[in-house]
Coordinates of C-alpha atoms and ligand atoms in Angstrom, one line a residue:
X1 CA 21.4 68.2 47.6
X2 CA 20.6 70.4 44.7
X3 CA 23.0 72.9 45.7
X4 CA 26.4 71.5 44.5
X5 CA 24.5 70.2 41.9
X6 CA 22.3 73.5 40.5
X7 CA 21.4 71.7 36.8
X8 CA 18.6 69.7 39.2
X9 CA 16.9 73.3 39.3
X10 CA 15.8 74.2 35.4
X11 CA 14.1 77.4 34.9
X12 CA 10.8 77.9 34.9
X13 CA 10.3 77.7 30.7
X14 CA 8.0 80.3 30.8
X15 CA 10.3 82.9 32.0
X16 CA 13.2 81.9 29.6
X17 CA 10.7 81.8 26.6
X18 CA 10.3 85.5 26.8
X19 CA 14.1 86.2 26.8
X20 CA 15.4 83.9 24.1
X21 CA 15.4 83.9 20.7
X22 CA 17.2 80.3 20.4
X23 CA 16.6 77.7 23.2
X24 CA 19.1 76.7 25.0
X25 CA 21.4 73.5 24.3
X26 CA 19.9 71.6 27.3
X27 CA 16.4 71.9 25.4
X28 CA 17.9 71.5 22.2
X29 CA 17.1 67.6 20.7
X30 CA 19.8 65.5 19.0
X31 CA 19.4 66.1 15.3
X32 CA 18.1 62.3 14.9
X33 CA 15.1 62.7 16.8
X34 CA 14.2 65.8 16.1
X35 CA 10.5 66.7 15.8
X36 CA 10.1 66.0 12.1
X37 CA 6.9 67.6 10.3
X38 CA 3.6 64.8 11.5
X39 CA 1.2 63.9 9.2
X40 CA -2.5 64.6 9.3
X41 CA -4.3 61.0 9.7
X42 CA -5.0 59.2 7.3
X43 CA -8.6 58.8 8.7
X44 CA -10.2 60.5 11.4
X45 CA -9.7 58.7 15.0
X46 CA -13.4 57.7 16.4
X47 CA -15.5 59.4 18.2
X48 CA -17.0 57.8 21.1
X49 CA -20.5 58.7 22.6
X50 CA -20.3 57.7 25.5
X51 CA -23.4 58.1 26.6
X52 CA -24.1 55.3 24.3
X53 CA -22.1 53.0 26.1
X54 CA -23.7 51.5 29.6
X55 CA -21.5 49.9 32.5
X56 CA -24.2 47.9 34.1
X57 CA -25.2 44.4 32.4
X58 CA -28.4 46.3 31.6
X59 CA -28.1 45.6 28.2
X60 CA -28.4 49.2 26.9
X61 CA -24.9 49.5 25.3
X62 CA -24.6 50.1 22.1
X63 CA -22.5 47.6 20.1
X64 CA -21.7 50.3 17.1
X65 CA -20.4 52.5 20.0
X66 CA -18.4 49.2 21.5
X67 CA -17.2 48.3 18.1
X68 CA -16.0 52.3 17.6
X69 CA -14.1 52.0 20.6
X70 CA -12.3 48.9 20.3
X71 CA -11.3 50.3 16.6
X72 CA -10.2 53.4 18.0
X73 CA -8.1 51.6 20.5
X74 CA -6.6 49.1 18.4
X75 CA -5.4 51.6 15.9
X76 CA -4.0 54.4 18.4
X77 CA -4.8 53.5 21.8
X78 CA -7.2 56.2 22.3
X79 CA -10.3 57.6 21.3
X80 CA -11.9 61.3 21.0
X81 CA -14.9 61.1 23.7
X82 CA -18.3 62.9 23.4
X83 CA -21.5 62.2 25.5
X84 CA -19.4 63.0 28.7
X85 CA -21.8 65.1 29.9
X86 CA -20.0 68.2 30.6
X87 CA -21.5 71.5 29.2
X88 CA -19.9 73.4 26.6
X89 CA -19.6 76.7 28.8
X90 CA -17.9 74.1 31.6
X91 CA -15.4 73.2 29.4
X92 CA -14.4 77.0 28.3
X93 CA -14.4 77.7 32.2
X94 CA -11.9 74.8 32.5
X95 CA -9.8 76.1 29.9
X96 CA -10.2 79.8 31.3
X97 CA -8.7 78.9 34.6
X98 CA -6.1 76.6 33.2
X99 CA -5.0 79.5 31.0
X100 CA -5.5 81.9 34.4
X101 CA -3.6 80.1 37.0
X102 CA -0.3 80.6 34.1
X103 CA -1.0 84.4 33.9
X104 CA -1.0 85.1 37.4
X105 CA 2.4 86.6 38.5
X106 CA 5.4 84.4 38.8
X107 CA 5.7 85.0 42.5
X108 CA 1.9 84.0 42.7
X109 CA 2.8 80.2 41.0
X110 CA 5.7 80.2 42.9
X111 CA 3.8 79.7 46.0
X112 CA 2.2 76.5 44.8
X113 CA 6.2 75.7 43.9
X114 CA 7.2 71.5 43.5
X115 CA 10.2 72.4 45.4
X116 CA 10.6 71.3 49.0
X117 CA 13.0 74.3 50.6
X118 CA 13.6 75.8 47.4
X119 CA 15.5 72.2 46.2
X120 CA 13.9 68.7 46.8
X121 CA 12.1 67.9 43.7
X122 CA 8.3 66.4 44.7
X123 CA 5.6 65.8 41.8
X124 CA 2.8 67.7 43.3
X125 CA 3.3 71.6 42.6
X126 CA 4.5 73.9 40.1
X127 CA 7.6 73.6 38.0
X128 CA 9.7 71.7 36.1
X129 CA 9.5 67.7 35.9
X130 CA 12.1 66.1 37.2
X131 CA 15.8 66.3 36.1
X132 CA 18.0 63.2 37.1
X133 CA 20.9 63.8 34.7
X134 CA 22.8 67.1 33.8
X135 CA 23.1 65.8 30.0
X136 CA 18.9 64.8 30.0
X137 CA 17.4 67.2 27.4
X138 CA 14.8 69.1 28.7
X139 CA 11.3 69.7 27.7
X140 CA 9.9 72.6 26.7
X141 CA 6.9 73.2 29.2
X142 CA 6.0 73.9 32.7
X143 CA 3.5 72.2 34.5
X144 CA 1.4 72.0 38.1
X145 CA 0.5 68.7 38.9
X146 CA -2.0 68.0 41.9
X147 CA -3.7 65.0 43.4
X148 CA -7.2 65.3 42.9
X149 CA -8.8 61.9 44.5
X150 CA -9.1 60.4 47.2
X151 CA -10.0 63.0 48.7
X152 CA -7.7 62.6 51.8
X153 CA -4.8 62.9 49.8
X154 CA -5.2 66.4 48.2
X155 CA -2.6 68.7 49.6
X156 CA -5.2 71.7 50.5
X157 CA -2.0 74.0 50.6
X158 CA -1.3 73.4 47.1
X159 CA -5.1 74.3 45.5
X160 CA -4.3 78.2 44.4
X161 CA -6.8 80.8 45.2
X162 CA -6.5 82.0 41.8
X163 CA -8.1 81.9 39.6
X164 CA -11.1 82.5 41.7
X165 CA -12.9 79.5 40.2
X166 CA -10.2 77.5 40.5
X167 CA -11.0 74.5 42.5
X168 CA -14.4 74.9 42.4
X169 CA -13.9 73.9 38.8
X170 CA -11.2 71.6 39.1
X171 CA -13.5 69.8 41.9
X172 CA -16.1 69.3 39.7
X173 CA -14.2 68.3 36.7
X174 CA -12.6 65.4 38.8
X175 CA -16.3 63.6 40.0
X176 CA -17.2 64.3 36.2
X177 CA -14.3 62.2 34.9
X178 CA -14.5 59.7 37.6
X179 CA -17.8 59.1 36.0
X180 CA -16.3 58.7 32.8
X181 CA -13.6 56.5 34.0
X182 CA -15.6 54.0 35.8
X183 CA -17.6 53.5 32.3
X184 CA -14.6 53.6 30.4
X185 CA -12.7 51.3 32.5
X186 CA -16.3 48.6 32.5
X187 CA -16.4 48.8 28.7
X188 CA -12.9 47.9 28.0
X189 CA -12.9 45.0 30.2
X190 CA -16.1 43.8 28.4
X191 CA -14.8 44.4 25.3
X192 CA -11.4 41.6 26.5
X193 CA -13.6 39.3 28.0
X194 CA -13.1 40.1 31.3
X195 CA -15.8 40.8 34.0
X196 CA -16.6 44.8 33.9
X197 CA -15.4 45.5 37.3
X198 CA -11.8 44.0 36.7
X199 CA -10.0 46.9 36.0
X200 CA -11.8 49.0 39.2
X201 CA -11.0 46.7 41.1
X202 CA -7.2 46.3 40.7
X203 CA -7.4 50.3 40.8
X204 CA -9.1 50.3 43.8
X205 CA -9.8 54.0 43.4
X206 CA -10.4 54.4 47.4
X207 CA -6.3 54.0 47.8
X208 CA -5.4 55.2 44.2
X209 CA -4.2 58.3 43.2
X210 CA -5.4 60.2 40.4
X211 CA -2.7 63.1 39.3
X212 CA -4.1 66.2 37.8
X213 CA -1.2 67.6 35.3
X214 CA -1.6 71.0 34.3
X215 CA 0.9 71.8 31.2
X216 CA 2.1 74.9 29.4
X217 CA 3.9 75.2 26.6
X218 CA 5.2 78.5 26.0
X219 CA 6.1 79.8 22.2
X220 CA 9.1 78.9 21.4
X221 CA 11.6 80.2 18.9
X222 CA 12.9 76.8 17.4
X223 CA 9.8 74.8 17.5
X224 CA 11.6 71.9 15.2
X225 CA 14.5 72.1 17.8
X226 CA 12.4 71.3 20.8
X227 CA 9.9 69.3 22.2
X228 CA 7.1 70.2 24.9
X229 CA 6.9 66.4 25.8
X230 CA 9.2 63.9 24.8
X231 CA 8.1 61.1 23.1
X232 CA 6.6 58.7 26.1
X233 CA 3.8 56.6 27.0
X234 CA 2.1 57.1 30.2
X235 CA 1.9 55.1 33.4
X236 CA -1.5 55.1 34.2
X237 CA -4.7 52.9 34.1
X238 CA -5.9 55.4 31.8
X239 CA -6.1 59.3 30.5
X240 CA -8.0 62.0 30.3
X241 CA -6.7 64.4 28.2
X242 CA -7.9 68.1 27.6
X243 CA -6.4 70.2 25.4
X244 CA -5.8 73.3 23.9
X245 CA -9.2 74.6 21.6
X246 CA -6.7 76.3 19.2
X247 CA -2.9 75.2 19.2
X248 CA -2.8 71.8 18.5
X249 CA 0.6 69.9 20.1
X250 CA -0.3 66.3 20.6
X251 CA 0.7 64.2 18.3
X252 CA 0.4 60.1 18.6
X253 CA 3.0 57.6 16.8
X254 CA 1.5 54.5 15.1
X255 CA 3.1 50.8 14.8
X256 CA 5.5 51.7 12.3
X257 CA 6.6 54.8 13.8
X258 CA 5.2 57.3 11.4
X259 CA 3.8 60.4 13.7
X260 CA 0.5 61.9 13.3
X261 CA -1.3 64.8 14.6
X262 CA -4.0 64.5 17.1
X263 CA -7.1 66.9 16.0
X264 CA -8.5 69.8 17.7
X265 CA -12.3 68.4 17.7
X266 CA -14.0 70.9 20.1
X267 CA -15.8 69.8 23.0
X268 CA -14.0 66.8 23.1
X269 CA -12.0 64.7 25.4
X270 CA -9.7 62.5 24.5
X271 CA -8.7 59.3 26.6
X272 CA -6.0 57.2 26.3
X273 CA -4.7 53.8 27.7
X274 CA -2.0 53.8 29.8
X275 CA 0.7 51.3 30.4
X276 CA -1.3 49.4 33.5
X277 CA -4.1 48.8 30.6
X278 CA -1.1 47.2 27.9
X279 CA 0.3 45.0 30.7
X280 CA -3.2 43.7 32.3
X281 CA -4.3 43.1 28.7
X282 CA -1.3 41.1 27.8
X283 CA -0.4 43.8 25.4
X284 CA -4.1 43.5 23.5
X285 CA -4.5 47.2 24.1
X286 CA -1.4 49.2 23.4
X287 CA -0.5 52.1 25.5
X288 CA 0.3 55.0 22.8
X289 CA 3.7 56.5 22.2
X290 CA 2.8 60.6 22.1
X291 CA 4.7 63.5 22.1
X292 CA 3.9 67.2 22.1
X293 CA 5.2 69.8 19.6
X294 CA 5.8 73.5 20.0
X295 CA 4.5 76.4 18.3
X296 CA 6.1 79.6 17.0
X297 CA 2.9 81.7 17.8
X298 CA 1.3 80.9 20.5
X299 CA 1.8 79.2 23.6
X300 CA -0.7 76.3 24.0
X301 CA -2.1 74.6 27.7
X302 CA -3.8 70.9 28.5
X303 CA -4.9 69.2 31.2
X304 CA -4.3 65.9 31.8
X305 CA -5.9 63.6 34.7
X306 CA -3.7 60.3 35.1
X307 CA -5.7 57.5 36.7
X308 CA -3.5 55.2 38.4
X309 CA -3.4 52.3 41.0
X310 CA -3.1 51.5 44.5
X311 CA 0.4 51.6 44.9
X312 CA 0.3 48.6 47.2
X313 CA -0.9 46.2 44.8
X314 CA 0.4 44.3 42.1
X315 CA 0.5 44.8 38.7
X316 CA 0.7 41.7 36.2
X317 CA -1.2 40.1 32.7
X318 CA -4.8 39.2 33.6
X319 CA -4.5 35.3 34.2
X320 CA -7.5 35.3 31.5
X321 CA -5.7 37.1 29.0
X322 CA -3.0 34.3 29.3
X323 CA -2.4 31.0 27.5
X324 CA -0.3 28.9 25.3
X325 CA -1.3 30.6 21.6
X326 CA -0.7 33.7 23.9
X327 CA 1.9 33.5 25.9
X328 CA 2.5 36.2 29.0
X329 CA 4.2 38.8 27.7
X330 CA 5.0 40.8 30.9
X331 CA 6.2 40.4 34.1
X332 CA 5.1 41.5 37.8
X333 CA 5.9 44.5 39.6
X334 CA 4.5 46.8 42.2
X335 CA 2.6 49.5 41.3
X336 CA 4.2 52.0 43.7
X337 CA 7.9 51.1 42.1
X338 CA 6.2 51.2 38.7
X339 CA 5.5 54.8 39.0
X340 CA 8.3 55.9 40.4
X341 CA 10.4 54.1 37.5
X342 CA 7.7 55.9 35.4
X343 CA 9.6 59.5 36.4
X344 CA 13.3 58.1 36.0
X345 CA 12.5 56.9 32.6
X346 CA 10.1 59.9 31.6
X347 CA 13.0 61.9 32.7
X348 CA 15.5 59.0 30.4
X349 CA 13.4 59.7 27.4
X350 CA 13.2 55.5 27.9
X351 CA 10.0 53.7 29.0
X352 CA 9.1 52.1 31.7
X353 CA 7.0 49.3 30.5
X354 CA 10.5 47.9 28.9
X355 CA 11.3 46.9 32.0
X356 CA 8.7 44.4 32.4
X357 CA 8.3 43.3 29.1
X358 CA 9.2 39.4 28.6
Ligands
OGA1 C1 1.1 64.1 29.3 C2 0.7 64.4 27.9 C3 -0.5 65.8 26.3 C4 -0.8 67.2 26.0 O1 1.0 65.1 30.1 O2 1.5 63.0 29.6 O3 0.9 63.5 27.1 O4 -1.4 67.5 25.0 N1 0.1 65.6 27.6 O5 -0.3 68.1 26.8
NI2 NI1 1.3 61.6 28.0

């Protein structure tokens, strides 16, 4: 397939970075959406404890911490989470092994490569994202994306022996966030009204997939002519995002379009709701627009765990969230063709949840 058609197969960024002193043109962004300087907030996004925040109907919630979080995700669509109950010295390790698995030896990664024969693109692996037109600009960034849960569906041949902590950490780091995403995904259904378990159980997280996406961003020589992530929304349930403790990158766009950075706050997570969440909500939560930025120094890594759905079942405005002052504002559609219009579009620099928007 790819053979007659060899702009399918981008180089691995990481490897042209340390040749180049101007990227090339298909990396190069029209001069209209260029990465224009962001601006700092104009107040700091919450921070959520959230081990002030209960799932159970035991009453121990705190309402400051709800209140926080519906704030947070009214004004950005995500919130900066504490109270997650991951060490400090867990967190470095993640971070250490994130940066490792990029310094081993390109023949090393290459083993773990998202190319079936050497030219059918697949998501899981090491590489590129996909390409599905020879004039899409490209993004400035590597990445290794894995399934993490269920458990069946890990691909064991994919999980790298290096680093040497590797999986041990990425293992525990999944059950850790599940934790946080069953809480997560209970408070913002209370907070719309809807029973706590309604988001769980459309996900039905025994048949859905959660994608682990580790990203690199290598320096680049022209950071105001690239970007490391387009502008795009994401197509989960929900994100956890982990990033960088010194290059900052992320930056979210509000209503009006103005772009802001997204703080380093240490020891931090931050979680964002993903198109499934705008489209069950009727659009009362937003999924955010982000983007990431470059940086002439240093190169900069995150990792980002995408909850999504079962793939079988449909995804459509809770019937609650509907009436006549509120009209449905999007359609139905299979989850399973929603993610896979989720890569065209990613790939488009379009989004997918225009597609089902009324
Ligand atoms: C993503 C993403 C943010 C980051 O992978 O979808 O938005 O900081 N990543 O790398
Ligand atoms: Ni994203």
């Amino acid at each position: 397939m790819a053979d007659d058609q060899p702009w399918k197969i981008p180089p691995i960024v990481q490897e042209l970075a340390a040749g180049v002193q101007t990227p090339p043109s298909r990396y190069v962004v029209r001069e209209e959406n260029r990465p224009d300087a962001a601006v700092a907030m104009p107040e700091p996004i919450p921070i959520v404890d959230l081990s002030r925040l209960s799932a159970a109907s035991d009453g121990h919630g705190s309402d400051d911490e709800i209140a926080k979080l519906r704030s947070a995700l009214q004004s950005w669509g995500l919130f900066l989470a504490v109270g997650h109950g991951m060490e400090p010295s867990f967190l470095a390790e993640l971070m250490e092994v994130t940066r490792g698995f990029y310094n081993l030896p390109m023949e090393e990664k290459q083993k773990y490569s998202n190319l079936v024969n050497g030219k059918e693109f697949r998501v899981e692996g090491y590489g590129n994202d996909m390409v599905v037109s020879e004039n899409q600009t490209l993004d400035w960034c590597d990445r290794f994306y894995l399934i993490v849960e269920p458990e069946s569906r890990r691909v064991h041949s994919l999980w790298p022996p290096q680093p040497p902590s590797f999986c041990d950490v990425l293992r525990e780091y999944t059950a850790k966030c599940r934790e946080i995403v069953n809480l997560v995904l209970a408070n913002l259904a209370k907070l719309l009204g809807l029973h706590e378990g309604y988001f769980l159980d459309k996900m039905a997280p025994e048949e859905a997939a959660t994608y682990a996406r580790f990203s690199y961003y290598p320096r680049c020589p022209k950071p105001d002519q690239v970007y490391g992530l387009k502008p795009h929304s994401d197509g989960s349930i929900i994100t956890v995002v982990f990033v960088d403790d010194t290059v900052s990158g992320l930056q979210v766009r509000d209503d009006a379009g103005v772009w802001y950075d997204v703080p380093i706050v240490p020891n931090t997570l931050i979680i964002n709701v993903g198109d499934a969440i705008e489209i069950m909500s009727n659009g009362l939560l937003k999924s955010p627009v982000h983007r990431v930025v470059t940086n002439f120094e240093r190169e900069r890594v995150s990792l980002a765990m995408f909850y999504t759905m079962d793939p079988e079942k449909e995804i459509e405005p809770a019937p609650e969230l509907v009436d006549e002052e509120r009209p449905r504002r999007y359609g139905k559609m299979k989850t399973g063709d929603y993610i896979a219009e989720i890569f065209e579009t990613l790939a488009r620099g379009t989004r997918a949840i225009d597609t089902v928007k009324i």
